[in-house]
Amino acid sequence: MNKMFYAKLAIMNIKKNAKTYIPYILTCIGTVMMYYIMYALSTNDALNKISGGDTLKQLLSLGTFVIALFAVIFLFYTNSFLIKGRKKEFGLFNILGMEKRHISRIMFFETLYVALISLIFGMLGGILLSKLMHLLLLKLLHFEVQMGFEISLPAILATIILFAIIFTLILFNSLRQIHLAKPIELLSGGQVGEKEPKTKWLLVIIGLLCLGAGYYIALTTESPIDAIMLFFVAVILVIIGTYCLFTAGSIMFLKMLRKNKKYYYKTSHFISVSGMIYRMKQNAVGLASICILATAVLVMVSTTVSLYVGMEDVLRTRYPQNIILSARGVSEEQVEQLDGIIKSETTKLNLAPRENIRYRSMEFAVIREGANFSGQQDEAYNIGSASDIALTTFIPLEEYNQMKGQSVKLASNEVLVYSVGEDVLKDRVQFGDTQFKIKSRMDSLNIDGQMSAIMANSYFFIVPDVETIENVYHSLTGNTDDMGELSYYYGFDVNGKGEDQIALTNAISTALKETKINGYVEGTEIARESFYSLYGGLFFLGIFLGLLFIMATVLIIYYKQISEGYDDKGRFEIMQKVGMSHGEVKKSIHSQVLTVFFLPLVAAGVHIAFAFKFITKLLALLNLTNVTLFIWCLIGSVLGFAVFYAMIYALTARVYYKIVSS
């Protein structure tokens, strides 16, 4: 036999199956292109020159890993669809006398062609678009854009190695399926789903338990640190629950409808329910995948957009004043020295401080059990459960009244409370053997924004005087020694431009270093660059990965429609033979397709509704407390995705009806 026979036959097969191969090849090209771009960006030396560049590169490296993992899973999934659809063709080759080793050679050449086309066009596209993506990234980060063009050799090498491994594994997996199957099984391979699906009760129970546990975690987690630790647990439980309920739960529900004789034996319900049972068996995994991908896209896009759009809110939450000076353990003389530095430096730069916030306080890291706080600071950091750690800040009433311009009065056993994170305190609070009555709670306290970004629960207590803080210290530690000097916080705004604020922040910082005071200075304008690096990078990653997941969603939908088209073709003809008009049959099938098609989107909406509280807690850790902004971004993302989803339905429905009507 001609040595080129198999190579030519492979080309013919790809051309003959163009309807399924072209979307697959386009997806491979897109995945190669995105991996190259992300890898090239994550290793770009130019990012080292910007503030927060290291963090940004770590984020992009994480994106590279996600794309690589996604490429393995998704290309395997789509290839398995191709092989399933072509088993009949391979079975025919086998019946006609072609041995499985000959079929293997055809599959080898097919995989080789797909790999070469994907790598060549994917990397060409990646090289052409990488500079554009680099410029877009710098634009998002608010950095100066420099023109130029470069090709990343490490990215080319990494892309070739990764996708060579993926395509080799895909080939081995395809060969495994063909070699294990008997000729008759190959001939009926595409029709395996014709049998009545069984109700898998175990899967239904597992699905309900997993989904319920995931939702329960999302709704009941109060501590920010618990939110971080339990986030991935909840995500994995919801993913398992979604797959189980789509594959088994949907069939169980439809069979329950079928057992209801009054409901089932009506023309519209009869066709609809029986058709849906068959459809769910065929496409449950695909629908569950669409649901998970849609949820991921909506969460990623809405959170990263809200973080980027709400950058000013984020900065203001983290830095309630433009310039902040903090010092630990300072005496009254040192406080006067710090005030003098600020006054001197603002005068030199002709800037006037305003909106001054000044107060003295004492902080303790403690162990919290309900409303009881105990333990020494060292013990708090060494205990087994990090979620039990709480950071407490005590401010004397005199400082509070001076800061707020109020004249609040407290009895010796009363406190005011402001909590950041989980608030489990009721009427009383206990520190060791010292108990206080909570006089009232404060809705806000415009002071040190650093607490909002700390994962542990934080509590601010306004106490009658410094002696009270001393007593709390003795009760918590059991020591009788002196607790030391209080800390000092001084935050203020100035009217100057950004560069003036940066100059002032640097001048105060330099002057502070010349003293022996243990303190530091922060400024909104100095932090702005690093915040844009972090949140701009997250925004870029969210949009980039969102596009990747949308591409995957489109491909799954396309294959689902083709698969259903071929399956419904025979049923379409049978229903017409039993007396139903063309219009009635088309309307019935259209109703089923539409219902099943939008089911993943509805399920994704339910997932996000349950995860809403969870997500807002995670956003708060990133200093975004503007929940209203997040809600608007979420609504915009859902509406945008729903419109896009409907457009995909309209476009792929044409392919479906063309197959059914042919």
Short mmCIF file of C-alpha atoms in Angstrom, two decimals, residues 439-629:
data_model
loop_
_atom_site.label_atom_id
_atom_site.label_comp_id
_atom_site.label_asym_id
_atom_site.label_seq_id
_atom_site.Cartn_x
_atom_site.Cartn_y
_atom_site.Cartn_z
CA LYS A 439 -23.20 50.82 75.32
CA SER A 440 -23.63 51.11 71.56
CA ARG A 441 -22.24 50.00 68.21
CA MET A 442 -20.72 52.34 65.65
CA ASP A 443 -21.79 51.87 62.02
CA SER A 444 -18.54 53.35 60.75
CA LEU A 445 -15.26 54.62 62.10
CA ASN A 446 -13.21 56.58 59.62
CA ILE A 447 -9.82 55.48 60.92
CA ASP A 448 -6.97 53.15 59.99
CA GLY A 449 -8.04 51.46 56.71
CA GLN A 450 -5.39 48.77 57.05
CA MET A 451 -7.73 46.76 59.29
CA SER A 452 -10.20 46.26 56.44
CA ALA A 453 -7.53 44.41 54.43
CA ILE A 454 -6.52 42.12 57.30
CA MET A 455 -8.05 38.67 57.10
CA ALA A 456 -8.57 38.29 60.86
CA ASN A 457 -11.66 39.80 62.48
CA SER A 458 -10.93 43.25 63.86
CA TYR A 459 -12.66 45.09 66.69
CA PHE A 460 -12.30 48.70 67.80
CA PHE A 461 -13.28 49.49 71.40
CA ILE A 462 -13.73 53.00 72.75
CA VAL A 463 -12.98 52.69 76.49
CA PRO A 464 -13.29 55.28 79.31
CA ASP A 465 -9.55 55.99 79.71
CA VAL A 466 -5.96 54.72 79.43
CA GLU A 467 -6.20 53.05 82.85
CA THR A 468 -8.96 50.86 81.49
CA ILE A 469 -6.67 49.74 78.67
CA GLU A 470 -4.03 48.93 81.32
CA ASN A 471 -6.55 46.76 83.16
CA VAL A 472 -7.48 44.93 79.96
CA TYR A 473 -3.80 44.32 79.23
CA HIS A 474 -3.28 42.84 82.71
CA SER A 475 -6.39 40.68 82.40
CA LEU A 476 -5.37 39.34 78.98
CA THR A 477 -1.74 38.62 79.80
CA GLY A 478 -1.82 37.94 83.53
CA ASN A 479 1.22 40.20 83.85
CA THR A 480 1.50 43.08 86.28
CA ASP A 481 4.21 44.95 84.38
CA ASP A 482 3.73 48.18 82.50
CA MET A 483 2.01 47.75 79.14
CA GLY A 484 4.14 50.45 77.47
CA GLU A 485 3.24 53.54 75.47
CA LEU A 486 0.22 53.84 73.21
CA SER A 487 0.45 53.93 69.42
CA TYR A 488 -0.19 57.07 67.40
CA TYR A 489 -2.16 57.53 64.16
CA TYR A 490 -2.19 60.77 62.19
CA GLY A 491 -4.03 60.93 58.85
CA PHE A 492 -4.75 64.04 56.80
CA ASP A 493 -5.65 65.28 53.32
CA VAL A 494 -3.93 68.05 51.38
CA ASN A 495 -5.08 70.13 48.42
CA GLY A 496 -1.95 69.55 46.33
CA LYS A 497 -1.69 67.54 43.13
CA GLY A 498 -0.52 63.93 43.01
CA GLU A 499 3.17 64.80 42.63
CA ASP A 500 2.92 67.24 45.56
CA GLN A 501 1.43 64.52 47.75
CA ILE A 502 4.18 62.08 46.73
CA ALA A 503 6.83 64.70 47.53
CA LEU A 504 5.25 65.39 50.93
CA THR A 505 4.94 61.70 51.78
CA ASN A 506 8.60 61.12 50.91
CA ALA A 507 9.70 64.20 52.87
CA ILE A 508 7.83 63.10 56.02
CA SER A 509 9.18 59.58 55.62
CA THR A 510 12.77 60.89 55.36
CA ALA A 511 12.31 63.10 58.41
CA LEU A 512 10.80 60.18 60.36
CA LYS A 513 13.80 57.98 59.61
CA GLU A 514 16.08 60.60 61.14
CA THR A 515 14.33 60.10 64.50
CA LYS A 516 14.38 56.95 66.64
CA ILE A 517 10.61 56.61 66.44
CA ASN A 518 9.23 53.25 65.30
CA GLY A 519 6.80 54.38 62.60
CA TYR A 520 6.03 54.55 58.91
CA VAL A 521 4.29 56.85 56.42
CA GLU A 522 1.92 55.85 53.63
CA GLY A 523 0.32 57.92 50.89
CA THR A 524 -2.55 57.33 48.49
CA GLU A 525 -0.64 58.63 45.48
CA ILE A 526 2.45 56.48 46.16
CA ALA A 527 0.24 53.39 46.59
CA ARG A 528 -1.82 54.17 43.49
CA GLU A 529 0.73 52.62 41.09
CA SER A 530 1.01 49.36 43.00
CA PHE A 531 -2.80 49.18 43.36
CA TYR A 532 -3.24 49.64 39.62
CA SER A 533 -0.60 46.94 39.04
CA LEU A 534 -2.53 44.49 41.22
CA TYR A 535 -6.13 45.34 40.29
CA GLY A 536 -5.32 46.22 36.68
CA GLY A 537 -3.56 42.86 36.42
CA LEU A 538 -6.58 41.12 37.94
CA PHE A 539 -8.87 42.98 35.51
CA PHE A 540 -6.72 41.95 32.54
CA LEU A 541 -6.62 38.35 33.77
CA GLY A 542 -10.38 38.32 34.35
CA ILE A 543 -11.15 39.57 30.85
CA PHE A 544 -8.56 37.27 29.25
CA LEU A 545 -9.70 34.12 31.03
CA GLY A 546 -13.32 35.21 30.58
CA LEU A 547 -12.79 35.24 26.80
CA LEU A 548 -11.16 31.80 27.00
CA PHE A 549 -14.10 30.37 28.94
CA ILE A 550 -16.58 32.03 26.58
CA MET A 551 -14.77 30.43 23.64
CA ALA A 552 -15.13 27.06 25.37
CA THR A 553 -18.81 27.73 26.08
CA VAL A 554 -19.46 28.56 22.42
CA LEU A 555 -17.76 25.37 21.26
CA ILE A 556 -19.67 23.16 23.70
CA ILE A 557 -22.93 24.80 22.63
CA TYR A 558 -22.06 24.30 18.96
CA TYR A 559 -21.25 20.61 19.42
CA LYS A 560 -24.36 20.17 21.56
CA GLN A 561 -26.55 21.61 18.83
CA ILE A 562 -24.94 19.43 16.13
CA SER A 563 -25.26 16.35 18.31
CA GLU A 564 -28.92 17.07 19.05
CA GLY A 565 -29.56 17.85 15.40
CA TYR A 566 -28.43 14.40 14.27
CA ASP A 567 -30.29 12.72 17.17
CA ASP A 568 -33.53 14.63 16.53
CA LYS A 569 -33.48 14.08 12.78
CA GLY A 570 -34.94 10.58 13.08
CA ARG A 571 -37.43 11.58 15.79
CA PHE A 572 -38.52 14.52 13.67
CA GLU A 573 -39.44 12.15 10.82
CA ILE A 574 -41.19 9.64 13.12
CA MET A 575 -43.38 12.29 14.74
CA GLN A 576 -44.46 13.53 11.33
CA LYS A 577 -45.37 9.98 10.32
CA VAL A 578 -47.65 9.59 13.38
CA GLY A 579 -49.71 12.58 12.32
CA MET A 580 -48.09 15.69 13.76
CA SER A 581 -47.69 18.60 11.40
CA HIS A 582 -44.29 19.99 10.51
CA GLY A 583 -45.06 23.14 12.48
CA GLU A 584 -46.18 21.25 15.61
CA VAL A 585 -43.09 19.06 15.62
CA LYS A 586 -40.80 22.02 15.06
CA LYS A 587 -42.53 23.97 17.84
CA SER A 588 -42.23 21.03 20.23
CA ILE A 589 -38.55 20.45 19.57
CA HIS A 590 -37.85 24.19 19.65
CA SER A 591 -39.47 24.37 23.10
CA GLN A 592 -37.32 21.49 24.40
CA VAL A 593 -34.10 22.90 22.95
CA LEU A 594 -34.85 26.36 24.31
CA THR A 595 -35.65 25.03 27.80
CA VAL A 596 -32.54 22.89 28.01
CA PHE A 597 -30.40 25.57 26.38
CA PHE A 598 -31.12 28.23 29.00
CA LEU A 599 -31.12 25.84 31.97
CA PRO A 600 -27.33 26.27 32.57
CA LEU A 601 -27.71 30.04 32.59
CA VAL A 602 -30.51 29.84 35.19
CA ALA A 603 -28.43 27.42 37.30
CA ALA A 604 -25.42 29.77 37.04
CA GLY A 605 -27.66 32.60 38.29
CA VAL A 606 -28.68 30.48 41.31
CA HIS A 607 -25.01 29.64 42.07
CA ILE A 608 -24.09 33.33 42.00
CA ALA A 609 -27.06 34.30 44.16
CA PHE A 610 -25.90 31.88 46.87
CA ALA A 611 -22.25 32.96 46.46
CA PHE A 612 -23.06 36.68 46.64
CA LYS A 613 -22.31 37.09 50.35
CA PHE A 614 -19.15 35.02 50.01
CA ILE A 615 -17.88 37.13 47.10
CA THR A 616 -18.54 40.43 48.87
CA LYS A 617 -16.44 39.21 51.82
CA LEU A 618 -13.56 38.35 49.52
CA LEU A 619 -13.88 41.74 47.81
CA ALA A 620 -13.78 43.42 51.24
CA LEU A 621 -10.40 41.78 51.83
CA LEU A 622 -9.28 43.55 48.66
CA ASN A 623 -10.58 46.82 50.15
CA LEU A 624 -13.69 47.00 47.95
CA THR A 625 -16.59 47.63 50.30
CA ASN A 626 -18.81 49.33 47.72
CA VAL A 627 -21.38 46.52 47.43
CA THR A 628 -23.68 48.65 45.28
CA LEU A 629 -20.96 48.99 42.64
#
